C-alpha cells in the first residue's frame, strides 16, 4: 500500500514537471517580455513546491473515495490538452518569428514534441487502462495483458525523463552525435569550400 502511494506520487510529479517544461518553453516564445520580467527564483521555487505538494494533496484526498481510479484518470488526462496547446502555440509563434535561428526553432519544438511523445507513449496507455477498468469494471484475459503492457510502458518514465534532460541541454545532441558516429557538421563546414 505505501509503495503504491510513493509510486503514484512519483508518477504525478513526473507529469507535473513535464507540464512545467512545456509551459516554460511556451512562455519564453509566445510571451517573452512577460516571462523575462516575471521569472524569478521565488516563482520557480514556488512552482516546484506546488508540483511536489500537489500529488500529496491529491493522493490524500482521493484515497478515501470509492472512485479513486476515475480520479487518477482525470488527474492524469488534464495535462494532455495543455501539452498539445503549448506545442501548437509555440509552433505558431516560432513560425512567425524571424529573430530565432532555425536550429533553435528545431530544438525548442523538438523538446515539446518529445514531451508530448513521452506522455502519449508512456502515460496514455495506463490512463486508458484505468478508464477501461472504471467504465467496464470487469476483468478478462486480454485485460490482464493490456494492464501488464501499460504498466511496463509507464515504468520506462524515469528513463524517458533522462532522455528528455539530455535533449534539453544545448549542444548535447551535437556532442553525442560526434562521439558516436563522428558526423557532426557545423554550418561553417557547409558554407566554406574545402581547400
XYZ file of C-alpha atoms in Angstrom:
195
model
C 0.000 0.000 0.000
C 2.715 2.503 0.981
C 4.882 1.601 -2.019
C 1.878 2.146 -4.302
C 1.353 5.611 -2.844
C 5.010 6.513 -3.443
C 4.757 5.144 -6.965
C 1.725 7.277 -7.813
C 3.341 10.272 -6.125
C 6.354 9.941 -8.453
C 4.087 9.413 -11.448
C 2.043 12.541 -10.714
C 5.159 14.630 -10.032
C 6.710 13.481 -13.311
C 3.632 14.528 -15.272
C 3.550 17.843 -13.402
C 7.138 18.648 -14.305
C 6.522 17.720 -17.945
C 3.749 20.320 -17.993
C 6.126 22.833 -16.358
C 8.739 22.239 -19.078
C 6.154 22.735 -21.821
C 4.726 25.830 -20.112
C 8.176 27.361 -19.720
C 9.004 26.854 -23.415
C 5.625 28.274 -24.387
C 6.053 31.397 -22.248
C 9.614 32.007 -23.454
C 8.485 32.004 -27.095
C 4.926 33.349 -27.031
C 5.209 35.893 -24.182
C 8.943 36.660 -23.914
C 8.652 40.081 -22.250
C 6.182 38.891 -19.655
C 8.358 35.851 -18.975
C 11.556 37.914 -18.669
C 10.086 40.293 -16.098
C 8.034 37.747 -14.126
C 10.589 34.935 -13.952
C 12.314 34.959 -10.595
C 13.882 32.347 -8.369
C 10.972 32.710 -5.934
C 8.473 31.955 -8.697
C 10.423 28.892 -9.830
C 10.731 27.584 -6.260
C 7.031 28.187 -5.619
C 6.050 26.395 -8.827
C 8.282 23.418 -7.986
C 6.819 23.303 -4.475
C 3.296 23.244 -5.915
C 4.253 20.413 -8.286
C 5.726 18.407 -5.385
C 2.904 19.125 -2.891
C 0.000 18.629 -5.297
C 0.413 14.816 -5.535
C 0.385 14.559 -1.721
C -2.859 16.512 -1.533
C -4.385 14.548 -4.397
C -3.409 11.132 -3.028
C -4.581 12.019 0.469
C -7.889 13.483 -0.725
C -8.805 10.720 -3.150
C -7.566 7.718 -1.199
C -10.778 7.817 0.830
C -13.265 7.752 -2.047
C -14.632 4.765 -3.947
C -13.860 6.087 -7.420
C -10.132 6.618 -6.891
C -9.325 5.131 -10.314
C -11.570 7.655 -12.052
C -9.906 10.460 -10.090
C -6.492 9.179 -11.259
C -7.736 9.136 -14.853
C -8.980 12.717 -14.629
C -5.800 13.934 -12.917
C -3.537 12.291 -15.478
C -5.658 13.278 -18.501
C -5.733 17.003 -17.678
C -2.152 17.639 -18.907
C -2.825 16.155 -22.353
C -4.748 19.127 -23.813
C -2.307 21.511 -22.106
C 0.699 19.827 -23.729
C -0.988 19.971 -27.145
C -1.919 23.643 -26.635
C 1.647 24.567 -25.618
C 3.106 22.723 -28.618
C 0.723 24.285 -31.147
C 1.051 27.786 -29.668
C 4.844 27.591 -29.586
C 4.987 26.230 -33.128
C 2.767 29.046 -34.434
C 4.828 31.704 -32.667
C 8.104 30.215 -33.901
C 6.808 30.023 -37.471
C 6.109 33.743 -37.435
C 9.378 34.643 -35.695
C 12.397 35.714 -37.726
C 14.681 36.509 -34.779
C 15.107 32.872 -33.710
C 17.558 30.744 -35.673
C 16.291 27.633 -37.415
C 18.456 25.388 -35.217
C 16.987 26.947 -32.083
C 13.450 26.596 -33.501
C 14.037 22.895 -34.160
C 15.466 22.414 -30.680
C 12.522 24.137 -28.955
C 9.865 22.348 -30.992
C 11.790 19.070 -30.651
C 11.705 19.318 -26.858
C 7.961 19.974 -26.857
C 7.330 17.128 -29.299
C 9.457 14.845 -27.111
C 7.469 15.810 -24.008
C 4.187 15.109 -25.811
C 5.556 11.857 -27.234
C 6.743 10.654 -23.816
C 3.378 11.478 -22.322
C 1.453 9.830 -25.150
C 3.503 6.643 -25.361
C 4.207 6.047 -21.687
C 1.327 7.555 -19.731
C -1.660 7.346 -22.073
C -1.819 3.501 -22.099
C -2.141 3.296 -18.312
C -4.669 6.146 -18.307
C -6.778 4.316 -20.895
C -6.422 1.096 -18.921
C -7.667 2.812 -15.739
C -10.505 4.359 -17.731
C -11.496 0.970 -19.121
C -11.455 -0.532 -15.641
C -13.673 2.288 -14.384
C -16.185 2.033 -17.203
C -16.490 -1.717 -17.665
C -15.434 -2.833 -14.172
C -14.711 -6.328 -15.460
C -11.606 -8.419 -15.952
C -10.745 -10.891 -18.680
C -7.547 -12.443 -20.041
C -6.951 -9.667 -22.592
C -7.300 -7.011 -19.926
C -4.519 -8.621 -17.911
C -2.200 -8.425 -20.928
C -3.131 -4.791 -21.553
C -2.643 -3.976 -17.887
C 0.798 -5.567 -17.911
C 1.829 -3.735 -21.085
C 0.603 -0.383 -19.811
C 2.471 -0.905 -16.525
C 5.637 -1.797 -18.441
C 5.327 1.383 -20.530
C 4.832 3.666 -17.529
C 7.816 2.095 -15.747
C 10.032 3.494 -18.511
C 9.130 7.018 -17.352
C 12.387 7.633 -15.395
C 14.416 6.599 -18.437
C 12.321 8.915 -20.604
C 12.962 11.755 -18.139
C 16.687 11.142 -18.549
C 16.363 11.244 -22.347
C 14.358 14.464 -22.063
C 17.085 16.003 -19.898
C 19.752 15.053 -22.450
C 17.767 16.633 -25.275
C 17.094 19.797 -23.265
C 20.793 20.533 -22.811
C 22.107 22.813 -25.503
C 24.817 21.201 -27.616
C 24.428 17.771 -26.028
C 22.990 16.236 -29.178
C 25.906 17.532 -31.242
C 28.389 16.105 -28.746
C 26.508 12.819 -28.646
C 26.482 12.503 -32.433
C 30.150 13.496 -32.629
C 31.170 10.876 -30.091
C 29.007 8.105 -31.532
C 29.497 8.410 -35.262
C 31.854 11.352 -35.852
C 29.247 13.009 -38.063
C 28.940 16.480 -36.590
C 28.540 19.104 -39.253
C 28.701 22.781 -38.427
C 27.112 25.401 -40.592
C 30.649 26.702 -41.261
C 31.625 23.349 -42.756
C 28.756 23.519 -45.221
C 29.243 27.143 -46.296
C 33.027 27.205 -46.619
C 34.672 25.392 -49.524
C 37.435 22.965 -48.752
C 40.895 23.990 -49.884
